[in-house]
Amino acid sequence: MEASTQSNVSSGVAVQSNKRKNSLLHRLRQNKVAYFSLWFLIVLHAVVFLGPFVWSMNPEELQDAGALASWSLQHPFGTDDLGRDVFARMLHGGRVTLLVGLAAMLFSLLIGTFVGACAGFFGKVVESVFMRITEAMMAIPNFFFVLVALTVLGTSPIMVIVVIALSSWMEIARVVYGETLRWKEYEFVEAANASGAKSIRILTKYIIPQIIPSIIVSGTLTIAAAILTESAISYLGLGIQPPTPTWGNMLQNSQQYIWTAPVLGILPGAAITIAVLAYNFLGDGLRDALDPRFVKK
C-alpha cells in the first residue's frame, strides 16, 4: 500500500515536471536573448505606462532651469531646447509610440487573420479575390503607401494607427492563409465538416485556435515594424504632431542640437532601437518556442 502511494506521488511529480518543461515560458527560457527581451519589454512598458503617475511633471511645461539644462536630480535627463523636462517627455512620448505599435498590431492581426483564414478555408472565388488584393497591396512600397495616405488623410493618432495597420496586414494574411490550408486537411476538421457543423464554427473553433502560435509570432514582429514606421514618419514630420511627444518627433526636434546637446537625440534614438530589437528577438524566440517540433533540452 505504501509503495503504491509513493508510486502515485512520484508519477504526479513527474507529470508536473513534464508540464513545466513543456510550458511556453520554460521553452522560451532556452533562448536567453528572447527570454531577456521578454522581461526587458515588460519593464519598459511598466515604466512608460506607469512612470507618468510617479513622475507627474507636465511634458509641455517650461521649467525654471531654462533651455538645454544639464542633468540634475530635478531633471534626470536635463531639459530640451524650450526648457521642457526631457525625462517626462521620454515617458509620455514612449507611451504614445508603444500604444501606436500595439494598436496597429491588433488592427493588422484582425485584418490579416480575417483575410487569410477566409481565403484558405473557403477557397475558390473568396481565395482568388482576397489573395489578389493581398498581392496587390504587397506590390506597393510600404513606406510610400504610408506617406501618401497620411498626406491625404491627415496625421491624427487614430489615422496614424489605421494607416500603419493597413500597410502591414499582408504578411499576417499570407501566414494565416498557409496555416489554414494545412489545418483544414486534418481529420478532426473533416470529421466536424462531415457532422454538419457550420463553416464559421469549424473555422473559429477548430482551425483558428491551431493557428494562434503563428499569429502570436506575427503580431510580435508587427509591433516592431509599427514602432519603427511611426518613428520614421514622425521624424519626417508626417506622423503625430507636436505638442504631443513621440520618440520619433523628439528625435526630429533634436537634430539641430546634435553637437551642443547630443543627449536629446541619443535618448529617443536609443529607445526606438532597443524596443524594436527586443520585439524582434522576442518574436524569433517565440517562433522557436511555439514550434511543435521544439526539442526540450
PDB file of C-alpha atoms in Angstrom:
ATOM      1  CA  MET A   1       0.000   0.000   0.000  1.00  0.00           C
ATOM      2  CA  GLU A   2       2.763   2.400   0.957  1.00  0.00           C
ATOM      3  CA  ALA A   3       4.727   1.504  -2.177  1.00  0.00           C
ATOM      4  CA  SER A   4       1.648   2.214  -4.305  1.00  0.00           C
ATOM      5  CA  THR A   5       1.171   5.604  -2.655  1.00  0.00           C
ATOM      6  CA  GLN A   6       4.806   6.522  -3.224  1.00  0.00           C
ATOM      7  CA  SER A   7       4.484   5.432  -6.865  1.00  0.00           C
ATOM      8  CA  ASN A   8       1.418   7.653  -7.355  1.00  0.00           C
ATOM      9  CA  VAL A   9       3.200  10.597  -5.756  1.00  0.00           C
ATOM     10  CA  SER A  10       6.232  10.055  -7.982  1.00  0.00           C
ATOM     11  CA  SER A  11       4.000   9.858 -11.061  1.00  0.00           C
ATOM     12  CA  GLY A  12       2.288  13.093 -10.068  1.00  0.00           C
ATOM     13  CA  VAL A  13       5.623  14.829  -9.589  1.00  0.00           C
ATOM     14  CA  ALA A  14       6.813  13.554 -12.962  1.00  0.00           C
ATOM     15  CA  VAL A  15       3.665  14.832 -14.686  1.00  0.00           C
ATOM     16  CA  GLN A  16       4.047  18.260 -13.098  1.00  0.00           C
ATOM     17  CA  SER A  17       7.715  18.318 -14.088  1.00  0.00           C
ATOM     18  CA  ASN A  18       6.840  17.459 -17.697  1.00  0.00           C
ATOM     19  CA  LYS A  19       4.170  20.171 -17.746  1.00  0.00           C
ATOM     20  CA  ARG A  20       6.735  22.718 -16.565  1.00  0.00           C
ATOM     21  CA  LYS A  21       9.201  21.575 -19.225  1.00  0.00           C
ATOM     22  CA  ASN A  22       6.527  21.865 -21.916  1.00  0.00           C
ATOM     23  CA  SER A  23       5.334  25.300 -20.789  1.00  0.00           C
ATOM     24  CA  LEU A  24       5.905  28.225 -23.115  1.00  0.00           C
ATOM     25  CA  LEU A  25       7.947  30.120 -20.547  1.00  0.00           C
ATOM     26  CA  HIS A  26      10.255  27.142 -19.996  1.00  0.00           C
ATOM     27  CA  ARG A  27      10.789  26.678 -23.728  1.00  0.00           C
ATOM     28  CA  LEU A  28      11.344  30.406 -24.206  1.00  0.00           C
ATOM     29  CA  ARG A  29      13.940  30.321 -21.422  1.00  0.00           C
ATOM     30  CA  GLN A  30      16.104  28.128 -23.650  1.00  0.00           C
ATOM     31  CA  ASN A  31      16.682  31.194 -25.812  1.00  0.00           C
ATOM     32  CA  LYS A  32      18.478  33.548 -23.435  1.00  0.00           C
ATOM     33  CA  VAL A  33      18.222  36.591 -25.691  1.00  0.00           C
ATOM     34  CA  ALA A  34      14.482  36.160 -26.240  1.00  0.00           C
ATOM     35  CA  TYR A  35      13.865  35.491 -22.555  1.00  0.00           C
ATOM     36  CA  PHE A  36      15.779  38.624 -21.558  1.00  0.00           C
ATOM     37  CA  SER A  37      13.894  40.589 -24.234  1.00  0.00           C
ATOM     38  CA  LEU A  38      10.578  39.462 -22.752  1.00  0.00           C
ATOM     39  CA  TRP A  39      11.438  40.753 -19.290  1.00  0.00           C
ATOM     40  CA  PHE A  40      13.012  43.889 -20.689  1.00  0.00           C
ATOM     41  CA  LEU A  41       9.807  44.686 -22.603  1.00  0.00           C
ATOM     42  CA  ILE A  42       7.700  44.056 -19.502  1.00  0.00           C
ATOM     43  CA  VAL A  43       9.845  46.510 -17.538  1.00  0.00           C
ATOM     44  CA  LEU A  44       9.874  49.018 -20.425  1.00  0.00           C
ATOM     45  CA  HIS A  45       6.089  49.023 -20.742  1.00  0.00           C
ATOM     46  CA  ALA A  46       5.643  49.253 -16.972  1.00  0.00           C
ATOM     47  CA  VAL A  47       7.980  52.258 -16.799  1.00  0.00           C
ATOM     48  CA  VAL A  48       6.416  54.001 -19.793  1.00  0.00           C
ATOM     49  CA  PHE A  49       2.775  53.457 -18.839  1.00  0.00           C
ATOM     50  CA  LEU A  50       3.071  53.777 -15.059  1.00  0.00           C
ATOM     51  CA  GLY A  51       6.000  56.211 -14.903  1.00  0.00           C
ATOM     52  CA  PRO A  52       3.959  59.359 -15.613  1.00  0.00           C
ATOM     53  CA  PHE A  53       1.868  58.655 -12.500  1.00  0.00           C
ATOM     54  CA  VAL A  54       5.053  58.735 -10.416  1.00  0.00           C
ATOM     55  CA  TRP A  55       6.949  61.405 -12.363  1.00  0.00           C
ATOM     56  CA  SER A  56       3.957  63.700 -12.777  1.00  0.00           C
ATOM     57  CA  MET A  57       5.811  66.626 -14.343  1.00  0.00           C
ATOM     58  CA  ASN A  58       3.973  68.087 -17.338  1.00  0.00           C
ATOM     59  CA  PRO A  59       5.966  67.271 -20.522  1.00  0.00           C
ATOM     60  CA  GLU A  60       4.927  70.600 -22.061  1.00  0.00           C
ATOM     61  CA  GLU A  61       5.601  72.796 -19.035  1.00  0.00           C
ATOM     62  CA  LEU A  62       8.587  75.137 -19.255  1.00  0.00           C
ATOM     63  CA  GLN A  63      10.950  74.615 -16.321  1.00  0.00           C
ATOM     64  CA  ASP A  64      12.807  77.172 -14.212  1.00  0.00           C
ATOM     65  CA  ALA A  65      16.110  75.504 -15.109  1.00  0.00           C
ATOM     66  CA  GLY A  66      15.832  77.022 -18.573  1.00  0.00           C
ATOM     67  CA  ALA A  67      16.635  75.596 -22.007  1.00  0.00           C
ATOM     68  CA  LEU A  68      19.220  72.842 -22.535  1.00  0.00           C
ATOM     69  CA  ALA A  69      19.894  72.493 -18.809  1.00  0.00           C
ATOM     70  CA  SER A  70      22.227  69.650 -17.834  1.00  0.00           C
ATOM     71  CA  TRP A  71      21.215  66.587 -15.831  1.00  0.00           C
ATOM     72  CA  SER A  72      20.163  67.115 -12.222  1.00  0.00           C
ATOM     73  CA  LEU A  73      18.050  65.469  -9.520  1.00  0.00           C
ATOM     74  CA  GLN A  74      15.123  67.646 -10.518  1.00  0.00           C
ATOM     75  CA  HIS A  75      15.630  66.899 -14.223  1.00  0.00           C
ATOM     76  CA  PRO A  76      17.381  63.494 -14.591  1.00  0.00           C
ATOM     77  CA  PHE A  77      17.788  63.887 -18.365  1.00  0.00           C
ATOM     78  CA  GLY A  78      18.016  67.675 -18.383  1.00  0.00           C
ATOM     79  CA  THR A  79      15.746  69.957 -20.396  1.00  0.00           C
ATOM     80  CA  ASP A  80      15.238  70.416 -24.128  1.00  0.00           C
ATOM     81  CA  ASP A  81      15.637  73.481 -26.326  1.00  0.00           C
ATOM     82  CA  LEU A  82      12.431  75.030 -24.943  1.00  0.00           C
ATOM     83  CA  GLY A  83      13.148  74.190 -21.312  1.00  0.00           C
ATOM     84  CA  ARG A  84      10.840  71.181 -21.007  1.00  0.00           C
ATOM     85  CA  ASP A  85      11.774  68.184 -18.857  1.00  0.00           C
ATOM     86  CA  VAL A  86      13.264  65.515 -21.136  1.00  0.00           C
ATOM     87  CA  PHE A  87      12.539  62.627 -18.758  1.00  0.00           C
ATOM     88  CA  ALA A  88       8.825  63.484 -18.682  1.00  0.00           C
ATOM     89  CA  ARG A  89       8.800  63.780 -22.456  1.00  0.00           C
ATOM     90  CA  MET A  90      10.524  60.403 -22.834  1.00  0.00           C
ATOM     91  CA  LEU A  91       7.853  58.763 -20.668  1.00  0.00           C
ATOM     92  CA  HIS A  92       4.912  60.395 -22.418  1.00  0.00           C
ATOM     93  CA  GLY A  93       6.481  60.008 -25.856  1.00  0.00           C
ATOM     94  CA  GLY A  94       7.171  56.341 -25.206  1.00  0.00           C
ATOM     95  CA  ARG A  95       3.576  55.829 -24.121  1.00  0.00           C
ATOM     96  CA  VAL A  96       2.323  57.248 -27.435  1.00  0.00           C
ATOM     97  CA  THR A  97       4.848  55.345 -29.561  1.00  0.00           C
ATOM     98  CA  LEU A  98       4.196  51.993 -27.881  1.00  0.00           C
ATOM     99  CA  LEU A  99       0.424  52.498 -27.926  1.00  0.00           C
ATOM    100  CA  VAL A 100       0.561  53.182 -31.651  1.00  0.00           C
ATOM    101  CA  GLY A 101       2.611  49.996 -32.133  1.00  0.00           C
ATOM    102  CA  LEU A 102       0.251  47.859 -30.046  1.00  0.00           C
ATOM    103  CA  ALA A 103      -2.927  49.277 -31.585  1.00  0.00           C
ATOM    104  CA  ALA A 104      -1.606  48.984 -35.149  1.00  0.00           C
ATOM    105  CA  MET A 105      -0.563  45.396 -34.434  1.00  0.00           C
ATOM    106  CA  LEU A 106      -4.052  44.451 -33.155  1.00  0.00           C
ATOM    107  CA  PHE A 107      -5.730  46.057 -36.167  1.00  0.00           C
ATOM    108  CA  SER A 108      -3.275  44.322 -38.529  1.00  0.00           C
ATOM    109  CA  LEU A 109      -3.915  40.956 -36.871  1.00  0.00           C
ATOM    110  CA  LEU A 110      -7.660  41.445 -37.209  1.00  0.00           C
ATOM    111  CA  ILE A 111      -7.457  42.229 -40.933  1.00  0.00           C
ATOM    112  CA  GLY A 112      -4.761  39.694 -41.760  1.00  0.00           C
ATOM    113  CA  THR A 113      -6.389  36.842 -39.833  1.00  0.00           C
ATOM    114  CA  PHE A 114      -9.780  37.508 -41.433  1.00  0.00           C
ATOM    115  CA  VAL A 115      -8.387  37.702 -44.962  1.00  0.00           C
ATOM    116  CA  GLY A 116      -6.008  34.747 -44.638  1.00  0.00           C
ATOM    117  CA  ALA A 117      -8.441  32.445 -42.825  1.00  0.00           C
ATOM    118  CA  CYS A 118     -11.325  33.125 -45.212  1.00  0.00           C
ATOM    119  CA  ALA A 119      -9.118  32.725 -48.292  1.00  0.00           C
ATOM    120  CA  GLY A 120      -7.613  29.467 -47.051  1.00  0.00           C
ATOM    121  CA  PHE A 121     -10.825  27.918 -45.768  1.00  0.00           C
ATOM    122  CA  PHE A 122     -13.438  28.877 -48.375  1.00  0.00           C
ATOM    123  CA  GLY A 123     -11.155  28.771 -51.418  1.00  0.00           C
ATOM    124  CA  LYS A 124     -12.413  29.371 -54.975  1.00  0.00           C
ATOM    125  CA  VAL A 125     -13.722  32.911 -55.543  1.00  0.00           C
ATOM    126  CA  VAL A 126     -13.018  34.080 -51.980  1.00  0.00           C
ATOM    127  CA  GLU A 127      -9.433  32.852 -52.216  1.00  0.00           C
ATOM    128  CA  SER A 128      -8.885  34.459 -55.617  1.00  0.00           C
ATOM    129  CA  VAL A 129     -10.264  37.852 -54.595  1.00  0.00           C
ATOM    130  CA  PHE A 130      -8.639  38.056 -51.153  1.00  0.00           C
ATOM    131  CA  MET A 131      -5.215  36.793 -52.198  1.00  0.00           C
ATOM    132  CA  ARG A 132      -5.105  39.022 -55.289  1.00  0.00           C
ATOM    133  CA  ILE A 133      -5.871  42.009 -53.057  1.00  0.00           C
ATOM    134  CA  THR A 134      -3.111  40.865 -50.697  1.00  0.00           C
ATOM    135  CA  GLU A 135      -0.610  40.534 -53.539  1.00  0.00           C
ATOM    136  CA  ALA A 136      -1.594  43.936 -54.935  1.00  0.00           C
ATOM    137  CA  MET A 137      -1.044  45.563 -51.544  1.00  0.00           C
ATOM    138  CA  MET A 138       2.321  43.830 -51.195  1.00  0.00           C
ATOM    139  CA  ALA A 139       3.373  45.243 -54.570  1.00  0.00           C
ATOM    140  CA  ILE A 140       3.003  48.795 -53.238  1.00  0.00           C
ATOM    141  CA  PRO A 141       6.110  50.009 -51.363  1.00  0.00           C
ATOM    142  CA  ASN A 142       5.096  50.032 -47.704  1.00  0.00           C
ATOM    143  CA  PHE A 143       6.616  53.336 -46.670  1.00  0.00           C
ATOM    144  CA  PHE A 144       5.424  55.104 -49.825  1.00  0.00           C
ATOM    145  CA  PHE A 145       1.853  53.957 -49.087  1.00  0.00           C
ATOM    146  CA  VAL A 146       2.087  55.283 -45.521  1.00  0.00           C
ATOM    147  CA  LEU A 147       3.439  58.675 -46.611  1.00  0.00           C
ATOM    148  CA  VAL A 148       0.802  59.178 -49.305  1.00  0.00           C
ATOM    149  CA  ALA A 149      -2.070  58.012 -47.099  1.00  0.00           C
ATOM    150  CA  LEU A 150      -1.103  60.289 -44.216  1.00  0.00           C
ATOM    151  CA  THR A 151      -0.633  63.232 -46.558  1.00  0.00           C
ATOM    152  CA  VAL A 152      -4.175  62.747 -47.850  1.00  0.00           C
ATOM    153  CA  LEU A 153      -5.976  61.587 -44.703  1.00  0.00           C
ATOM    154  CA  GLY A 154      -4.240  63.633 -42.011  1.00  0.00           C
ATOM    155  CA  THR A 155      -1.914  62.856 -39.109  1.00  0.00           C
ATOM    156  CA  SER A 156      -4.192  62.348 -36.117  1.00  0.00           C
ATOM    157  CA  PRO A 157      -3.140  59.474 -33.798  1.00  0.00           C
ATOM    158  CA  ILE A 158      -6.117  57.339 -34.895  1.00  0.00           C
ATOM    159  CA  MET A 159      -5.308  57.884 -38.550  1.00  0.00           C
ATOM    160  CA  VAL A 160      -1.639  57.027 -37.992  1.00  0.00           C
ATOM    161  CA  ILE A 161      -2.675  53.741 -36.359  1.00  0.00           C
ATOM    162  CA  VAL A 162      -5.108  52.884 -39.164  1.00  0.00           C
ATOM    163  CA  VAL A 163      -2.652  53.685 -41.958  1.00  0.00           C
ATOM    164  CA  ILE A 164       0.189  51.706 -40.373  1.00  0.00           C
ATOM    165  CA  ALA A 165      -2.167  48.754 -39.871  1.00  0.00           C
ATOM    166  CA  LEU A 166      -3.396  48.934 -43.461  1.00  0.00           C
ATOM    167  CA  SER A 167       0.215  48.798 -44.654  1.00  0.00           C
ATOM    168  CA  SER A 168       1.260  45.789 -42.567  1.00  0.00           C
ATOM    169  CA  TRP A 169      -1.508  43.150 -42.572  1.00  0.00           C
ATOM    170  CA  MET A 170      -0.431  41.356 -45.754  1.00  0.00           C
ATOM    171  CA  GLU A 171       2.348  39.194 -44.280  1.00  0.00           C
ATOM    172  CA  ILE A 172      -0.016  38.126 -41.490  1.00  0.00           C
ATOM    173  CA  ALA A 173      -2.645  37.194 -44.094  1.00  0.00           C
ATOM    174  CA  ARG A 174      -0.152  35.047 -46.002  1.00  0.00           C
ATOM    175  CA  VAL A 175       0.917  33.229 -42.830  1.00  0.00           C
ATOM    176  CA  VAL A 176      -2.685  32.589 -41.756  1.00  0.00           C
ATOM    177  CA  TYR A 177      -3.618  31.546 -45.297  1.00  0.00           C
ATOM    178  CA  GLY A 178      -0.893  28.907 -45.415  1.00  0.00           C
ATOM    179  CA  GLU A 179      -1.691  27.611 -41.929  1.00  0.00           C
ATOM    180  CA  THR A 180      -5.409  27.417 -42.731  1.00  0.00           C
ATOM    181  CA  LEU A 181      -4.727  25.377 -45.868  1.00  0.00           C
ATOM    182  CA  ARG A 182      -2.627  23.000 -43.791  1.00  0.00           C
ATOM    183  CA  TRP A 183      -5.016  22.548 -40.869  1.00  0.00           C
ATOM    184  CA  LYS A 184      -8.236  22.206 -42.851  1.00  0.00           C
ATOM    185  CA  GLU A 185      -6.952  18.886 -44.256  1.00  0.00           C
ATOM    186  CA  TYR A 186      -6.680  17.315 -40.792  1.00  0.00           C
ATOM    187  CA  GLU A 187      -9.085  14.531 -39.829  1.00  0.00           C
ATOM    188  CA  PHE A 188     -10.714  16.374 -36.919  1.00  0.00           C
ATOM    189  CA  VAL A 189     -11.692  19.209 -39.279  1.00  0.00           C
ATOM    190  CA  GLU A 190     -13.052  16.765 -41.859  1.00  0.00           C
ATOM    191  CA  ALA A 191     -14.982  14.993 -39.085  1.00  0.00           C
ATOM    192  CA  ALA A 192     -16.530  18.276 -37.960  1.00  0.00           C
ATOM    193  CA  ASN A 193     -17.442  19.045 -41.546  1.00  0.00           C
ATOM    194  CA  ALA A 194     -18.993  15.612 -42.019  1.00  0.00           C
ATOM    195  CA  SER A 195     -21.041  16.015 -38.827  1.00  0.00           C
ATOM    196  CA  GLY A 196     -22.782  19.018 -40.347  1.00  0.00           C
ATOM    197  CA  ALA A 197     -21.051  21.790 -38.387  1.00  0.00           C
ATOM    198  CA  LYS A 198     -21.330  25.225 -39.963  1.00  0.00           C
ATOM    199  CA  SER A 199     -18.321  26.608 -41.795  1.00  0.00           C
ATOM    200  CA  ILE A 200     -17.930  29.589 -39.443  1.00  0.00           C
ATOM    201  CA  ARG A 201     -17.956  27.256 -36.418  1.00  0.00           C
ATOM    202  CA  ILE A 202     -15.357  24.964 -37.972  1.00  0.00           C
ATOM    203  CA  LEU A 203     -13.141  27.914 -38.832  1.00  0.00           C
ATOM    204  CA  THR A 204     -13.394  29.652 -35.449  1.00  0.00           C
ATOM    205  CA  LYS A 205     -13.442  26.611 -33.166  1.00  0.00           C
ATOM    206  CA  TYR A 206     -11.234  24.072 -34.911  1.00  0.00           C
ATOM    207  CA  ILE A 207      -8.837  25.879 -37.230  1.00  0.00           C
ATOM    208  CA  ILE A 208      -8.046  29.347 -35.857  1.00  0.00           C
ATOM    209  CA  PRO A 209      -7.086  28.007 -32.376  1.00  0.00           C
ATOM    210  CA  GLN A 210      -4.434  25.884 -34.103  1.00  0.00           C
ATOM    211  CA  ILE A 211      -3.054  28.969 -35.860  1.00  0.00           C
ATOM    212  CA  ILE A 212      -2.743  31.092 -32.706  1.00  0.00           C
ATOM    213  CA  PRO A 213       1.000  30.339 -32.219  1.00  0.00           C
ATOM    214  CA  SER A 214       1.769  31.655 -35.703  1.00  0.00           C
ATOM    215  CA  ILE A 215      -0.473  34.675 -35.102  1.00  0.00           C
ATOM    216  CA  ILE A 216       1.356  35.472 -31.853  1.00  0.00           C
ATOM    217  CA  VAL A 217       4.735  35.401 -33.592  1.00  0.00           C
ATOM    218  CA  SER A 218       3.467  37.548 -36.464  1.00  0.00           C
ATOM    219  CA  GLY A 219       1.939  40.015 -34.012  1.00  0.00           C
ATOM    220  CA  THR A 220       5.178  40.384 -32.072  1.00  0.00           C
ATOM    221  CA  LEU A 221       7.150  41.149 -35.214  1.00  0.00           C
ATOM    222  CA  THR A 222       4.419  43.509 -36.445  1.00  0.00           C
ATOM    223  CA  ILE A 223       4.712  45.633 -33.287  1.00  0.00           C
ATOM    224  CA  ALA A 224       8.404  46.168 -34.007  1.00  0.00           C
ATOM    225  CA  ALA A 225       7.662  47.216 -37.588  1.00  0.00           C
ATOM    226  CA  ALA A 226       4.843  49.530 -36.442  1.00  0.00           C
ATOM    227  CA  ILE A 227       7.065  51.265 -33.875  1.00  0.00           C
ATOM    228  CA  LEU A 228       9.764  51.774 -36.485  1.00  0.00           C
ATOM    229  CA  THR A 229       7.266  53.093 -39.037  1.00  0.00           C
ATOM    230  CA  GLU A 230       5.659  55.518 -36.576  1.00  0.00           C
ATOM    231  CA  SER A 231       9.069  56.794 -35.513  1.00  0.00           C
ATOM    232  CA  ALA A 232      10.167  57.260 -39.132  1.00  0.00           C
ATOM    233  CA  ILE A 233       7.083  59.198 -40.222  1.00  0.00           C
ATOM    234  CA  SER A 234       7.193  61.329 -37.055  1.00  0.00           C
ATOM    235  CA  TYR A 235      10.847  62.086 -37.757  1.00  0.00           C
ATOM    236  CA  LEU A 236       9.817  63.252 -41.240  1.00  0.00           C
ATOM    237  CA  GLY A 237       7.097  65.438 -39.745  1.00  0.00           C
ATOM    238  CA  LEU A 238       4.193  63.399 -41.176  1.00  0.00           C
ATOM    239  CA  GLY A 239       3.337  61.454 -38.051  1.00  0.00           C
ATOM    240  CA  ILE A 240       1.766  62.521 -34.772  1.00  0.00           C
ATOM    241  CA  GLN A 241       2.319  66.248 -34.483  1.00  0.00           C
ATOM    242  CA  PRO A 242       3.687  68.336 -31.589  1.00  0.00           C
ATOM    243  CA  PRO A 243       2.887  69.245 -28.901  1.00  0.00           C
ATOM    244  CA  THR A 244       2.077  65.531 -28.443  1.00  0.00           C
ATOM    245  CA  PRO A 245       5.508  63.958 -27.864  1.00  0.00           C
ATOM    246  CA  THR A 246       6.615  60.728 -29.508  1.00  0.00           C
ATOM    247  CA  TRP A 247      10.094  59.257 -29.688  1.00  0.00           C
ATOM    248  CA  GLY A 248      10.094  59.986 -33.427  1.00  0.00           C
ATOM    249  CA  ASN A 249       9.271  63.700 -33.279  1.00  0.00           C
ATOM    250  CA  MET A 250      11.602  64.110 -30.278  1.00  0.00           C
ATOM    251  CA  LEU A 251      14.377  62.738 -32.478  1.00  0.00           C
ATOM    252  CA  GLN A 252      13.411  65.119 -35.272  1.00  0.00           C
ATOM    253  CA  ASN A 253      13.385  68.145 -32.963  1.00  0.00           C
ATOM    254  CA  SER A 254      16.822  67.282 -31.578  1.00  0.00           C
ATOM    255  CA  GLN A 255      18.754  67.086 -34.852  1.00  0.00           C
ATOM    256  CA  GLN A 256      19.822  70.733 -34.822  1.00  0.00           C
ATOM    257  CA  TYR A 257      21.290  70.269 -31.329  1.00  0.00           C
ATOM    258  CA  ILE A 258      23.183  67.064 -32.089  1.00  0.00           C
ATOM    259  CA  TRP A 259      26.555  68.680 -31.270  1.00  0.00           C
ATOM    260  CA  THR A 260      25.516  71.041 -28.470  1.00  0.00           C
ATOM    261  CA  ALA A 261      23.085  68.703 -26.666  1.00  0.00           C
ATOM    262  CA  PRO A 262      23.537  65.174 -28.119  1.00  0.00           C
ATOM    263  CA  VAL A 263      21.530  63.556 -25.324  1.00  0.00           C
ATOM    264  CA  LEU A 264      18.342  64.994 -26.868  1.00  0.00           C
ATOM    265  CA  GLY A 265      18.844  62.734 -29.877  1.00  0.00           C
ATOM    266  CA  ILE A 266      20.591  59.812 -28.226  1.00  0.00           C
ATOM    267  CA  LEU A 267      17.790  59.061 -25.746  1.00  0.00           C
ATOM    268  CA  PRO A 268      14.835  58.712 -28.163  1.00  0.00           C
ATOM    269  CA  GLY A 269      17.042  57.100 -30.810  1.00  0.00           C
ATOM    270  CA  ALA A 270      18.317  54.503 -28.345  1.00  0.00           C
ATOM    271  CA  ALA A 271      14.787  53.884 -27.025  1.00  0.00           C
ATOM    272  CA  ILE A 272      13.436  53.215 -30.526  1.00  0.00           C
ATOM    273  CA  THR A 273      16.358  50.950 -31.431  1.00  0.00           C
ATOM    274  CA  ILE A 274      16.268  48.903 -28.229  1.00  0.00           C
ATOM    275  CA  ALA A 275      12.477  48.488 -28.262  1.00  0.00           C
ATOM    276  CA  VAL A 276      12.453  47.337 -31.896  1.00  0.00           C
ATOM    277  CA  LEU A 277      15.354  44.925 -31.346  1.00  0.00           C
ATOM    278  CA  ALA A 278      13.725  43.496 -28.207  1.00  0.00           C
ATOM    279  CA  TYR A 279      10.459  42.804 -30.052  1.00  0.00           C
ATOM    280  CA  ASN A 280      12.329  41.195 -32.943  1.00  0.00           C
ATOM    281  CA  PHE A 281      14.390  38.999 -30.611  1.00  0.00           C
ATOM    282  CA  LEU A 282      11.221  38.029 -28.723  1.00  0.00           C
ATOM    283  CA  GLY A 283       9.440  37.207 -31.970  1.00  0.00           C
ATOM    284  CA  ASP A 284      12.304  34.951 -33.080  1.00  0.00           C
ATOM    285  CA  GLY A 285      12.306  33.225 -29.693  1.00  0.00           C
ATOM    286  CA  LEU A 286       8.543  32.717 -29.739  1.00  0.00           C
ATOM    287  CA  ARG A 287       8.772  31.233 -33.221  1.00  0.00           C
ATOM    288  CA  ASP A 288      11.077  28.533 -31.860  1.00  0.00           C
ATOM    289  CA  ALA A 289       9.237  28.066 -28.548  1.00  0.00           C
ATOM    290  CA  LEU A 290       5.827  27.679 -30.221  1.00  0.00           C
ATOM    291  CA  ASP A 291       7.127  25.300 -32.868  1.00  0.00           C
ATOM    292  CA  PRO A 292       5.571  21.860 -32.227  1.00  0.00           C
ATOM    293  CA  ARG A 293       8.874  20.312 -33.293  1.00  0.00           C
ATOM    294  CA  PHE A 294      10.655  22.077 -30.426  1.00  0.00           C
ATOM    295  CA  VAL A 295      13.035  19.673 -28.695  1.00  0.00           C
ATOM    296  CA  LYS A 296      13.367  20.002 -24.919  1.00  0.00           C
ATOM    297  CA  LYS A 297      16.867  20.362 -23.590  1.00  0.00           C
TER     298      LYS A 297
END
